[in-house]
PDB file of N, CA, C and O in Angstrom:
ATOM      1  N   MET A 186      -0.827  15.973 -14.043  1.00 88.00           N
ATOM      2  CA  MET A 186      -0.409  15.714 -12.876  1.00 88.00           C
ATOM      3  C   MET A 186      -1.145  16.326 -11.908  1.00 88.00           C
ATOM      4  O   MET A 186      -1.195  17.603 -12.085  1.00 88.00           O
ATOM      5  N   SER A 187      -0.839  15.622 -10.427  1.00 89.00           N
ATOM      6  CA  SER A 187      -1.299  16.108  -9.417  1.00 89.00           C
ATOM      7  C   SER A 187      -0.429  16.616  -8.362  1.00 89.00           C
ATOM      8  O   SER A 187       0.603  15.262  -8.413  1.00 89.00           O
ATOM      9  N   TRP A 188      -0.674  16.973  -7.282  1.00 92.00           N
ATOM     10  CA  TRP A 188       0.151  17.106  -6.243  1.00 92.00           C
ATOM     11  C   TRP A 188      -0.707  16.531  -4.779  1.00 92.00           C
ATOM     12  O   TRP A 188      -1.787  17.118  -4.670  1.00 92.00           O
ATOM     13  N   LEU A 189       0.187  15.821  -4.401  1.00 92.00           N
ATOM     14  CA  LEU A 189      -0.823  15.060  -2.951  1.00 92.00           C
ATOM     15  C   LEU A 189       0.088  15.017  -1.704  1.00 92.00           C
ATOM     16  O   LEU A 189       1.350  14.978  -1.624  1.00 92.00           O
ATOM     17  N   ASN A 190      -0.111  15.748  -0.375  1.00 93.00           N
ATOM     18  CA  ASN A 190       0.629  15.301   0.625  1.00 93.00           C
ATOM     19  C   ASN A 190       0.297  14.054   1.092  1.00 93.00           C
ATOM     20  O   ASN A 190      -0.379  13.498   1.722  1.00 93.00           O
ATOM     21  N   ILE A 191       1.644  13.042   0.782  1.00 95.00           N
ATOM     22  CA  ILE A 191       1.924  11.946   1.226  1.00 95.00           C
ATOM     23  C   ILE A 191       2.630  11.738   2.579  1.00 95.00           C
ATOM     24  O   ILE A 191       3.548  12.181   2.465  1.00 95.00           O
ATOM     25  N   ARG A 192       2.126  10.478   3.112  1.00 95.00           N
ATOM     26  CA  ARG A 192       2.719  10.600   4.765  1.00 95.00           C
ATOM     27  C   ARG A 192       3.057   9.005   4.360  1.00 95.00           C
ATOM     28  O   ARG A 192       4.204   8.872   5.204  1.00 95.00           O
ATOM     29  N   GLY A 193       2.638   8.065   3.588  1.00 96.00           N
ATOM     30  CA  GLY A 193       3.602   6.897   3.514  1.00 96.00           C
ATOM     31  C   GLY A 193       2.671   5.856   2.718  1.00 96.00           C
ATOM     32  O   GLY A 193       1.884   6.338   1.811  1.00 96.00           O
ATOM     33  N   LYS A 194       2.840   4.846   3.149  1.00 96.00           N
ATOM     34  CA  LYS A 194       2.342   3.619   2.291  1.00 96.00           C
ATOM     35  C   LYS A 194       1.505   2.880   3.460  1.00 96.00           C
ATOM     36  O   LYS A 194       1.995   2.244   4.382  1.00 96.00           O
ATOM     37  N   MET A 195       0.224   2.003   2.342  1.00 97.00           N
ATOM     38  CA  MET A 195      -0.215   0.896   3.409  1.00 97.00           C
ATOM     39  C   MET A 195      -0.095  -0.317   2.403  1.00 97.00           C
ATOM     40  O   MET A 195      -0.685  -0.210   1.468  1.00 97.00           O
ATOM     41  N   TYR A 196       0.293  -1.337   2.792  1.00 97.00           N
ATOM     42  CA  TYR A 196       0.316  -2.790   2.100  1.00 97.00           C
ATOM     43  C   TYR A 196      -0.851  -3.767   2.623  1.00 97.00           C
ATOM     44  O   TYR A 196      -0.790  -3.834   3.900  1.00 97.00           O
ATOM     45  N   HIS A 197      -1.689  -3.880   1.621  1.00 97.00           N
ATOM     46  CA  HIS A 197      -2.812  -4.871   1.896  1.00 97.00           C
ATOM     47  C   HIS A 197      -2.712  -6.191   1.349  1.00 97.00           C
ATOM     48  O   HIS A 197      -3.011  -6.350   0.311  1.00 97.00           O
ATOM     49  N   CYS A 198      -2.454  -7.113   2.069  1.00 96.00           N
ATOM     50  CA  CYS A 198      -2.323  -8.654   1.794  1.00 96.00           C
ATOM     51  C   CYS A 198      -3.789  -9.103   1.305  1.00 96.00           C
ATOM     52  O   CYS A 198      -4.774  -9.180   1.751  1.00 96.00           O
ATOM     53  N   LEU A 199      -4.159  -9.531   0.207  1.00 94.00           N
ATOM     54  CA  LEU A 199      -5.323  -9.976  -0.579  1.00 94.00           C
ATOM     55  C   LEU A 199      -5.707 -11.394   0.079  1.00 94.00           C
ATOM     56  O   LEU A 199      -6.647 -11.303   0.036  1.00 94.00           O
ATOM     57  N   LYS A 200      -4.902 -11.991   0.839  1.00 92.00           N
ATOM     58  CA  LYS A 200      -5.474 -13.221   1.009  1.00 92.00           C
ATOM     59  C   LYS A 200      -5.665 -13.289   2.689  1.00 92.00           C
ATOM     60  O   LYS A 200      -6.734 -13.775   3.318  1.00 92.00           O
ATOM     61  N   CYS A 201      -4.684 -12.760   3.675  1.00 93.00           N
ATOM     62  CA  CYS A 201      -5.143 -12.492   4.922  1.00 93.00           C
ATOM     63  C   CYS A 201      -5.765 -11.765   5.712  1.00 93.00           C
ATOM     64  O   CYS A 201      -5.615 -11.373   6.569  1.00 93.00           O
ATOM     65  N   SER A 202      -5.609 -10.370   4.825  1.00 86.00           N
ATOM     66  CA  SER A 202      -5.880  -9.185   5.146  1.00 86.00           C
ATOM     67  C   SER A 202      -4.998  -8.266   6.291  1.00 86.00           C
ATOM     68  O   SER A 202      -5.016  -7.456   6.667  1.00 86.00           O
ATOM     69  N   GLU A 203      -3.689  -9.280   6.134  1.00 94.00           N
ATOM     70  CA  GLU A 203      -2.826  -8.054   6.946  1.00 94.00           C
ATOM     71  C   GLU A 203      -2.391  -6.707   6.315  1.00 94.00           C
ATOM     72  O   GLU A 203      -2.751  -6.480   5.272  1.00 94.00           O
ATOM     73  N   ILE A 204      -2.102  -5.988   6.928  1.00 95.00           N
ATOM     74  CA  ILE A 204      -1.803  -4.622   6.635  1.00 95.00           C
ATOM     75  C   ILE A 204      -0.255  -4.426   7.292  1.00 95.00           C
ATOM     76  O   ILE A 204      -0.191  -4.246   8.411  1.00 95.00           O
ATOM     77  N   VAL A 205       0.700  -3.560   6.439  1.00 94.00           N
ATOM     78  CA  VAL A 205       1.926  -3.260   6.855  1.00 94.00           C
ATOM     79  C   VAL A 205       1.750  -1.460   6.492  1.00 94.00           C
ATOM     80  O   VAL A 205       1.601  -1.152   5.254  1.00 94.00           O
ATOM     81  N   LYS A 206       2.147  -0.810   7.476  1.00 95.00           N
ATOM     82  CA  LYS A 206       2.262   0.689   6.965  1.00 95.00           C
ATOM     83  C   LYS A 206       3.735   0.858   7.335  1.00 95.00           C
ATOM     84  O   LYS A 206       4.202   0.894   8.200  1.00 95.00           O
ATOM     85  N   VAL A 207       4.023   1.645   6.231  1.00 95.00           N
ATOM     86  CA  VAL A 207       5.391   2.270   6.154  1.00 95.00           C
ATOM     87  C   VAL A 207       5.017   3.887   6.021  1.00 95.00           C
ATOM     88  O   VAL A 207       4.639   4.285   5.213  1.00 95.00           O
ATOM     89  N   GLU A 208       5.786   4.702   7.206  1.00 94.00           N
ATOM     90  CA  GLU A 208       5.664   5.938   7.074  1.00 94.00           C
ATOM     91  C   GLU A 208       7.052   6.642   6.471  1.00 94.00           C
ATOM     92  O   GLU A 208       8.102   6.188   6.785  1.00 94.00           O
ATOM     93  N   TYR A 209       7.101   7.823   5.981  1.00 93.00           N
ATOM     94  CA  TYR A 209       8.260   8.441   5.418  1.00 93.00           C
ATOM     95  C   TYR A 209       8.862   9.035   6.571  1.00 93.00           C
ATOM     96  O   TYR A 209       8.396   9.713   7.410  1.00 93.00           O
ATOM     97  N   LYS A 210      10.064   8.871   6.463  1.00 93.00           N
ATOM     98  CA  LYS A 210      11.158   9.427   7.178  1.00 93.00           C
ATOM     99  C   LYS A 210      10.473  11.099   7.128  1.00 93.00           C
ATOM    100  O   LYS A 210      10.824  11.630   6.310  1.00 93.00           O
ATOM    101  N   GLY A 211      10.425  11.856   8.041  1.00 92.00           N
ATOM    102  CA  GLY A 211      10.442  13.442   8.111  1.00 92.00           C
ATOM    103  C   GLY A 211       9.207  13.635   8.176  1.00 92.00           C
ATOM    104  O   GLY A 211       8.580  14.892   7.868  1.00 92.00           O
ATOM    105  N   GLY A 212       8.059  12.824   8.060  1.00 90.00           N
ATOM    106  CA  GLY A 212       6.727  12.890   7.928  1.00 90.00           C
ATOM    107  C   GLY A 212       6.256  13.505   6.358  1.00 90.00           C
ATOM    108  O   GLY A 212       6.942  13.227   5.426  1.00 90.00           O
ATOM    109  N   ALA A 213       4.759  13.553   6.441  1.00 93.00           N
ATOM    110  CA  ALA A 213       4.209  13.963   4.875  1.00 93.00           C
ATOM    111  C   ALA A 213       4.997  15.206   4.174  1.00 93.00           C
ATOM    112  O   ALA A 213       5.573  15.965   4.977  1.00 93.00           O
ATOM    113  N   CYS A 214       4.873  14.668   2.926  1.00 93.00           N
ATOM    114  CA  CYS A 214       5.750  15.550   1.956  1.00 93.00           C
ATOM    115  C   CYS A 214       4.754  15.721   0.794  1.00 93.00           C
ATOM    116  O   CYS A 214       4.093  14.832   0.273  1.00 93.00           O
ATOM    117  N   LEU A 215       4.759  16.852   0.361  1.00 93.00           N
ATOM    118  CA  LEU A 215       4.043  17.049  -1.050  1.00 93.00           C
ATOM    119  C   LEU A 215       4.918  16.182  -2.018  1.00 93.00           C
ATOM    120  O   LEU A 215       6.055  16.458  -2.562  1.00 93.00           O
ATOM    121  N   THR A 216       3.670  15.607  -2.842  1.00 93.00           N
ATOM    122  CA  THR A 216       4.704  14.543  -3.949  1.00 93.00           C
ATOM    123  C   THR A 216       3.529  14.737  -5.202  1.00 93.00           C
ATOM    124  O   THR A 216       2.352  14.561  -5.150  1.00 93.00           O
ATOM    125  N   GLN A 217       4.554  14.916  -6.416  1.00 95.00           N
ATOM    126  CA  GLN A 217       3.887  14.522  -7.647  1.00 95.00           C
ATOM    127  C   GLN A 217       3.006  13.269  -7.878  1.00 95.00           C
ATOM    128  O   GLN A 217       3.831  12.298  -7.948  1.00 95.00           O
ATOM    129  N   ILE A 218       1.916  13.222  -8.007  1.00 93.00           N
ATOM    130  CA  ILE A 218       1.320  11.510  -8.671  1.00 93.00           C
ATOM    131  C   ILE A 218       0.761  11.860  -9.924  1.00 93.00           C
ATOM    132  O   ILE A 218      -0.397  12.934 -10.027  1.00 93.00           O
ATOM    133  N   GLY A 219       0.685  10.846 -10.475  1.00 93.00           N
ATOM    134  CA  GLY A 219       0.158  10.958 -11.901  1.00 93.00           C
ATOM    135  C   GLY A 219      -1.658  11.009 -11.823  1.00 93.00           C
ATOM    136  O   GLY A 219      -1.683  10.550 -10.759  1.00 93.00           O
ATOM    137  N   ASP A 220      -2.032  11.289 -12.807  1.00 91.00           N
ATOM    138  CA  ASP A 220      -3.503  11.523 -12.926  1.00 91.00           C
ATOM    139  C   ASP A 220      -4.198  10.135 -12.775  1.00 91.00           C
ATOM    140  O   ASP A 220      -5.163   9.813 -11.850  1.00 91.00           O
ATOM    141  N   ASN A 221      -3.581   8.830 -13.352  1.00 92.00           N
ATOM    142  CA  ASN A 221      -4.019   7.713 -13.317  1.00 92.00           C
ATOM    143  C   ASN A 221      -3.935   7.046 -11.966  1.00 92.00           C
ATOM    144  O   ASN A 221      -4.902   6.247 -11.461  1.00 92.00           O
ATOM    145  N   ARG A 222      -2.660   7.416 -11.589  1.00 92.00           N
ATOM    146  CA  ARG A 222      -2.611   6.467 -10.159  1.00 92.00           C
ATOM    147  C   ARG A 222      -3.269   7.289  -8.715  1.00 92.00           C
ATOM    148  O   ARG A 222      -3.758   6.833  -7.862  1.00 92.00           O
ATOM    149  N   LEU A 223      -3.743   8.523  -9.364  1.00 92.00           N
ATOM    150  CA  LEU A 223      -4.522   9.292  -8.392  1.00 92.00           C
ATOM    151  C   LEU A 223      -6.298   8.933  -8.479  1.00 92.00           C
ATOM    152  O   LEU A 223      -6.527   8.527  -7.314  1.00 92.00           O
ATOM    153  N   TYR A 224      -6.534   8.553  -9.619  1.00 93.00           N
ATOM    154  CA  TYR A 224      -7.757   7.513  -9.623  1.00 93.00           C
ATOM    155  C   TYR A 224      -7.682   6.244  -9.052  1.00 93.00           C
ATOM    156  O   TYR A 224      -8.888   5.936  -8.427  1.00 93.00           O
ATOM    157  N   GLU A 225      -6.564   5.447  -9.524  1.00 94.00           N
ATOM    158  CA  GLU A 225      -6.568   4.281  -8.501  1.00 94.00           C
ATOM    159  C   GLU A 225      -6.410   4.666  -7.195  1.00 94.00           C
ATOM    160  O   GLU A 225      -7.023   3.659  -6.339  1.00 94.00           O
ATOM    161  N   GLN A 226      -5.950   5.585  -6.594  1.00 94.00           N
ATOM    162  CA  GLN A 226      -5.810   5.783  -5.169  1.00 94.00           C
ATOM    163  C   GLN A 226      -6.887   6.161  -4.830  1.00 94.00           C
ATOM    164  O   GLN A 226      -7.530   5.827  -3.504  1.00 94.00           O
ATOM    165  N   THR A 227      -7.775   6.820  -5.437  1.00 92.00           N
ATOM    166  CA  THR A 227      -9.280   7.408  -4.540  1.00 92.00           C
ATOM    167  C   THR A 227     -10.044   5.996  -4.617  1.00 92.00           C
ATOM    168  O   THR A 227     -10.337   5.946  -3.457  1.00 92.00           O
ATOM    169  N   ALA A 228      -9.610   5.181  -5.684  1.00 95.00           N
ATOM    170  CA  ALA A 228     -10.570   3.801  -5.416  1.00 95.00           C
ATOM    171  C   ALA A 228     -10.322   2.930  -4.275  1.00 95.00           C
ATOM    172  O   ALA A 228     -11.030   2.474  -3.337  1.00 95.00           O
ATOM    173  N   LEU A 229      -8.998   2.752  -4.081  1.00 95.00           N
ATOM    174  CA  LEU A 229      -8.055   2.133  -3.188  1.00 95.00           C
ATOM    175  C   LEU A 229      -8.832   2.679  -1.787  1.00 95.00           C
ATOM    176  O   LEU A 229      -9.160   2.222  -0.471  1.00 95.00           O
ATOM    177  N   THR A 230      -8.904   4.139  -1.841  1.00 94.00           N
ATOM    178  CA  THR A 230      -8.855   4.966  -0.321  1.00 94.00           C
ATOM    179  C   THR A 230     -10.468   4.872  -0.094  1.00 94.00           C
ATOM    180  O   THR A 230     -10.850   4.642   0.948  1.00 94.00           O
ATOM    181  N   LYS A 231     -11.309   4.624  -0.880  1.00 95.00           N
ATOM    182  CA  LYS A 231     -12.645   4.362  -0.632  1.00 95.00           C
ATOM    183  C   LYS A 231     -13.032   2.908  -0.310  1.00 95.00           C
ATOM    184  O   LYS A 231     -13.820   2.816   0.620  1.00 95.00           O
ATOM    185  N   ARG A 232     -11.940   1.891  -0.506  1.00 95.00           N
ATOM    186  CA  ARG A 232     -12.113   0.347  -0.345  1.00 95.00           C
ATOM    187  C   ARG A 232     -11.434   0.714   1.337  1.00 95.00           C
ATOM    188  O   ARG A 232     -12.187  -0.335   2.183  1.00 95.00           O
ATOM    189  N   TYR A 233     -10.381   1.222   1.363  1.00 95.00           N
ATOM    190  CA  TYR A 233      -9.649   0.845   2.777  1.00 95.00           C
ATOM    191  C   TYR A 233      -9.451   1.912   3.497  1.00 95.00           C
ATOM    192  O   TYR A 233      -8.972   1.855   5.003  1.00 95.00           O
ATOM    193  N   GLY A 234      -9.768   3.103   3.339  1.00 93.00           N
ATOM    194  CA  GLY A 234      -9.922   4.636   4.074  1.00 93.00           C
ATOM    195  C   GLY A 234      -8.827   5.062   4.096  1.00 93.00           C
ATOM    196  O   GLY A 234      -7.731   4.644   3.521  1.00 93.00           O
ATOM    197  N   GLN A 235      -8.787   5.932   5.179  1.00 94.00           N
ATOM    198  CA  GLN A 235      -7.396   6.497   5.466  1.00 94.00           C
ATOM    199  C   GLN A 235      -7.169   6.542   6.990  1.00 94.00           C
ATOM    200  O   GLN A 235      -8.517   7.151   7.669  1.00 94.00           O
ATOM    201  N   PRO A 236      -6.161   6.196   7.668  1.00 92.00           N
ATOM    202  CA  PRO A 236      -6.209   5.872   9.217  1.00 92.00           C
ATOM    203  C   PRO A 236      -6.215   7.174   9.917  1.00 92.00           C
ATOM    204  O   PRO A 236      -5.977   7.519  11.211  1.00 92.00           O
ATOM    205  N   THR A 237      -5.573   8.335   9.068  1.00 87.00           N
ATOM    206  CA  THR A 237      -5.353   9.803   9.819  1.00 87.00           C
ATOM    207  C   THR A 237      -6.726  10.358   9.685  1.00 87.00           C
ATOM    208  O   THR A 237      -7.554  10.448   8.837  1.00 87.00           O
ATOM    209  N   ALA A 238      -6.866  11.471  11.053  1.00 88.00           N
ATOM    210  CA  ALA A 238      -7.936  12.166  10.956  1.00 88.00           C
ATOM    211  C   ALA A 238      -8.437  13.112   9.946  1.00 88.00           C
ATOM    212  O   ALA A 238      -9.738  13.071   9.656  1.00 88.00           O
ATOM    213  N   ASN A 239      -7.393  13.853   9.542  1.00 90.00           N
ATOM    214  CA  ASN A 239      -7.540  14.650   8.560  1.00 90.00           C
ATOM    215  C   ASN A 239      -6.581  14.616   7.707  1.00 90.00           C
ATOM    216  O   ASN A 239      -5.323  14.997   7.667  1.00 90.00           O
ATOM    217  N   PRO A 240      -6.546  13.675   6.486  1.00 90.00           N
ATOM    218  CA  PRO A 240      -5.442  13.402   5.696  1.00 90.00           C
ATOM    219  C   PRO A 240      -5.213  14.974   4.864  1.00 90.00           C
ATOM    220  O   PRO A 240      -3.910  14.948   4.373  1.00 90.00           O
ATOM    221  N   ASN A 241      -5.848  16.012   4.620  1.00 87.00           N
ATOM    222  CA  ASN A 241      -5.554  17.011   3.875  1.00 87.00           C
ATOM    223  C   ASN A 241      -4.287  17.720   4.765  1.00 87.00           C
ATOM    224  O   ASN A 241      -3.002  18.296   3.765  1.00 87.00           O
ATOM    225  N   THR A 242      -4.313  17.698   5.937  1.00 89.00           N
ATOM    226  CA  THR A 242      -3.295  18.035   6.714  1.00 89.00           C
ATOM    227  C   THR A 242      -2.282  17.257   7.429  1.00 89.00           C
ATOM    228  O   THR A 242      -0.865  17.697   7.421  1.00 89.00           O
ATOM    229  N   GLU A 243      -2.800  16.006   7.663  1.00 92.00           N
ATOM    230  CA  GLU A 243      -1.510  14.961   8.279  1.00 92.00           C
ATOM    231  C   GLU A 243      -0.990  14.170   7.248  1.00 92.00           C
ATOM    232  O   GLU A 243       0.115  13.597   7.474  1.00 92.00           O
ATOM    233  N   GLY A 244      -1.587  14.446   5.984  1.00 94.00           N
ATOM    234  CA  GLY A 244      -1.318  13.357   5.076  1.00 94.00           C
ATOM    235  C   GLY A 244      -1.712  12.035   4.370  1.00 94.00           C
ATOM    236  O   GLY A 244      -2.429  11.528   5.380  1.00 94.00           O
ATOM    237  N   TYR A 245      -1.858  12.007   3.426  1.00 95.00           N
ATOM    238  CA  TYR A 245      -2.596  10.457   2.753  1.00 95.00           C
ATOM    239  C   TYR A 245      -1.659   9.396   2.934  1.00 95.00           C
ATOM    240  O   TYR A 245      -0.252   9.382   2.677  1.00 95.00           O
ATOM    241  N   TYR A 246      -2.122   8.112   2.741  1.00 96.00           N
ATOM    242  CA  TYR A 246      -1.353   7.028   2.516  1.00 96.00           C
ATOM    243  C   TYR A 246      -1.644   6.412   1.245  1.00 96.00           C
ATOM    244  O   TYR A 246      -2.861   6.579   1.093  1.00 96.00           O
ATOM    245  N   LEU A 247      -0.769   6.168   0.463  1.00 96.00           N
ATOM    246  CA  LEU A 247      -0.800   5.172  -0.686  1.00 96.00           C
ATOM    247  C   LEU A 247      -1.325   4.086  -0.466  1.00 96.00           C
ATOM    248  O   LEU A 247      -0.491   3.301   0.498  1.00 96.00           O
ATOM    249  N   HIS A 248      -2.210   3.036  -1.208  1.00 97.00           N
ATOM    250  CA  HIS A 248      -2.600   2.026  -0.713  1.00 97.00           C
ATOM    251  C   HIS A 248      -1.988   1.044  -1.902  1.00 97.00           C
ATOM    252  O   HIS A 248      -2.044   1.547  -2.845  1.00 97.00           O
ATOM    253  N   ASN A 249      -1.548  -0.045  -1.472  1.00 97.00           N
ATOM    254  CA  ASN A 249      -0.970  -1.050  -2.441  1.00 97.00           C
ATOM    255  C   ASN A 249      -1.414  -2.662  -2.273  1.00 97.00           C
ATOM    256  O   ASN A 249      -1.613  -2.837  -1.143  1.00 97.00           O
ATOM    257  N   GLU A 250      -2.041  -3.319  -2.965  1.00 96.00           N
ATOM    258  CA  GLU A 250      -2.877  -4.599  -2.694  1.00 96.00           C
ATOM    259  C   GLU A 250      -1.593  -5.647  -2.850  1.00 96.00           C
ATOM    260  O   GLU A 250      -1.175  -5.606  -4.171  1.00 96.00           O
ATOM    261  N   ILE A 251      -1.304  -6.487  -2.157  1.00 95.00           N
ATOM    262  CA  ILE A 251       0.129  -7.493  -2.266  1.00 95.00           C
ATOM    263  C   ILE A 251      -0.715  -8.604  -1.851  1.00 95.00           C
ATOM    264  O   ILE A 251      -1.697  -8.735  -1.405  1.00 95.00           O
ATOM    265  N   ILE A 252       0.480  -9.934  -1.781  1.00 93.00           N
ATOM    266  CA  ILE A 252       0.452 -10.637  -1.265  1.00 93.00           C
ATOM    267  C   ILE A 252       1.476 -11.100  -0.399  1.00 93.00           C
ATOM    268  O   ILE A 252       2.512 -10.984  -0.678  1.00 93.00           O
ATOM    269  N   CYS A 253       0.994 -11.102   1.040  1.00 92.00           N
ATOM    270  CA  CYS A 253       2.486 -11.024   1.744  1.00 92.00           C
ATOM    271  C   CYS A 253       3.102 -12.734   1.584  1.00 92.00           C
ATOM    272  O   CYS A 253       2.590 -13.509   1.030  1.00 92.00           O
ATOM    273  N   GLU A 254       4.533 -12.584   2.412  1.00 90.00           N
ATOM    274  CA  GLU A 254       4.885 -13.355   2.199  1.00 90.00           C
ATOM    275  C   GLU A 254       4.734 -15.040   2.620  1.00 90.00           C
ATOM    276  O   GLU A 254       5.006 -15.919   2.087  1.00 90.00           O
ATOM    277  N   PRO A 255       4.200 -14.925   3.943  1.00 90.00           N
ATOM    278  CA  PRO A 255       3.564 -16.100   4.576  1.00 90.00           C
ATOM    279  C   PRO A 255       2.257 -16.725   3.298  1.00 90.00           C
ATOM    280  O   PRO A 255       2.518 -17.803   3.372  1.00 90.00           O
ATOM    281  N   CYS A 256       1.455 -15.960   3.021  1.00 90.00           N
ATOM    282  CA  CYS A 256       0.342 -16.143   2.231  1.00 90.00           C
ATOM    283  C   CYS A 256       1.438 -16.738   0.950  1.00 90.00           C
ATOM    284  O   CYS A 256       0.608 -18.050   0.409  1.00 90.00           O
ATOM    285  N   PHE A 257       2.219 -15.737   0.161  1.00 88.00           N
ATOM    286  CA  PHE A 257       2.655 -16.481  -0.914  1.00 88.00           C
ATOM    287  C   PHE A 257       3.229 -17.808  -0.773  1.00 88.00           C
ATOM    288  O   PHE A 257       2.954 -18.711  -1.568  1.00 88.00           O
ATOM    289  N   LYS A 258       3.880 -18.009   0.520  1.00 84.00           N
ATOM    290  CA  LYS A 258       5.099 -19.423   0.687  1.00 84.00           C
ATOM    291  C   LYS A 258       3.786 -20.672   0.694  1.00 84.00           C
ATOM    292  O   LYS A 258       3.937 -21.812   0.386  1.00 84.00           O
ATOM    293  N   LYS A 259       2.351 -20.366   1.582  1.00 84.00           N
ATOM    294  CA  LYS A 259       1.487 -21.105   1.431  1.00 84.00           C
ATOM    295  C   LYS A 259       0.756 -21.510   0.269  1.00 84.00           C
ATOM    296  O   LYS A 259       0.431 -22.836  -0.161  1.00 84.00           O
ATOM    297  N   ARG A 260       0.355 -20.789  -0.338  1.00 79.00           N
ATOM    298  CA  ARG A 260      -0.255 -20.846  -1.851  1.00 79.00           C
ATOM    299  C   ARG A 260       0.754 -21.386  -2.939  1.00 79.00           C
ATOM    300  O   ARG A 260       0.243 -22.131  -3.728  1.00 79.00           O
ATOM    301  N   TYR A 261       1.713 -20.771  -3.187  1.00 75.00           N
ATOM    302  CA  TYR A 261       2.636 -20.870  -4.331  1.00 75.00           C
ATOM    303  C   TYR A 261       3.823 -21.519  -4.524  1.00 75.00           C
ATOM    304  O   TYR A 261       4.393 -21.871  -5.232  1.00 75.00           O
ATOM    305  N   MET A 262       4.261 -21.570  -3.085  1.00 73.00           N
ATOM    306  CA  MET A 262       5.662 -22.787  -3.190  1.00 73.00           C
ATOM    307  C   MET A 262       5.223 -24.068  -2.570  1.00 73.00           C
ATOM    308  O   MET A 262       4.493 -24.305  -1.726  1.00 73.00           O
ATOM    309  N   LYS A 263       6.048 -24.952  -3.403  1.00 64.00           N
ATOM    310  CA  LYS A 263       5.793 -26.392  -2.934  1.00 64.00           C
ATOM    311  C   LYS A 263       6.812 -26.636  -1.667  1.00 64.00           C
ATOM    312  O   LYS A 263       7.052 -25.966  -1.739  1.00 64.00           O
ATOM    313  N   SER A 264       6.403 -28.043  -0.924  1.00 58.00           N
ATOM    314  CA  SER A 264       7.148 -28.060   0.142  1.00 58.00           C
ATOM    315  C   SER A 264       8.597 -28.401  -0.213  1.00 58.00           C
ATOM    316  O   SER A 264       9.198 -29.204  -1.113  1.00 58.00           O
ATOM    317  N   GLY A 265       9.234 -27.709   0.531  1.00 57.00           N
ATOM    318  CA  GLY A 265      10.752 -27.621   0.526  1.00 57.00           C
ATOM    319  C   GLY A 265      11.317 -26.607  -0.549  1.00 57.00           C
ATOM    320  O   GLY A 265      12.543 -26.415  -0.433  1.00 57.00           O
ATOM    321  N   GLN A 266      10.624 -25.647  -1.277  1.00 56.00           N
ATOM    322  CA  GLN A 266      11.237 -24.515  -1.921  1.00 56.00           C
ATOM    323  C   GLN A 266      11.246 -23.712  -0.810  1.00 56.00           C
ATOM    324  O   GLN A 266      11.778 -22.377  -1.257  1.00 56.00           O
ATOM    325  N   HIS A 267      11.193 -23.539   0.258  1.00 55.00           N
ATOM    326  CA  HIS A 267      10.806 -22.223   1.287  1.00 55.00           C
ATOM    327  C   HIS A 267      12.446 -21.644   1.309  1.00 55.00           C
ATOM    328  O   HIS A 267      12.454 -20.498   1.849  1.00 55.00           O
ATOM    329  N   ASP A 268      13.170 -23.005   1.652  1.00 54.00           N
ATOM    330  CA  ASP A 268      14.483 -22.258   1.699  1.00 54.00           C
ATOM    331  C   ASP A 268      15.241 -21.824   0.269  1.00 54.00           C
ATOM    332  O   ASP A 268      16.272 -21.192   0.763  1.00 54.00           O
ATOM    333  N   MET A 269      14.484 -21.509  -1.004  1.00 54.00           N
ATOM    334  CA  MET A 269      15.196 -20.840  -1.833  1.00 54.00           C
ATOM    335  C   MET A 269      15.004 -19.588  -1.926  1.00 54.00           C
ATOM    336  O   MET A 269      15.742 -18.738  -2.771  1.00 54.00           O
ATOM    337  N   LEU A 270      14.375 -19.000  -0.702  1.00 51.00           N
ATOM    338  CA  LEU A 270      14.194 -17.482  -0.741  1.00 51.00           C
ATOM    339  C   LEU A 270      15.375 -16.730  -0.121  1.00 51.00           C
ATOM    340  O   LEU A 270      15.785 -17.536   0.621  1.00 51.00           O
ATOM    341  N   PRO A 271      15.806 -15.774  -0.759  1.00 53.00           N
ATOM    342  CA  PRO A 271      17.084 -15.024   0.051  1.00 53.00           C
ATOM    343  C   PRO A 271      16.726 -14.566   1.724  1.00 53.00           C
ATOM    344  O   PRO A 271      15.556 -14.369   1.847  1.00 53.00           O
TER     345      PRO A 271
END
């Protein structure tokens, strides 16, 4: 296990490249993260970068690859099924 100063999360849509950034209330905080998750985040950070100038002091963003709701609806839902989502 490792400790990382986490500021928030960034969600990257794999289809349209939309990015949603979520910042933790109260700012960056020291968070324990598993070593496998740390290696995964290192690879994603190489791909997407960190939006903060100095993540060591300002905090890191954890990256997550997703398919956003509009892309999901376009690609995976048949016509007329859109109303079924809550």
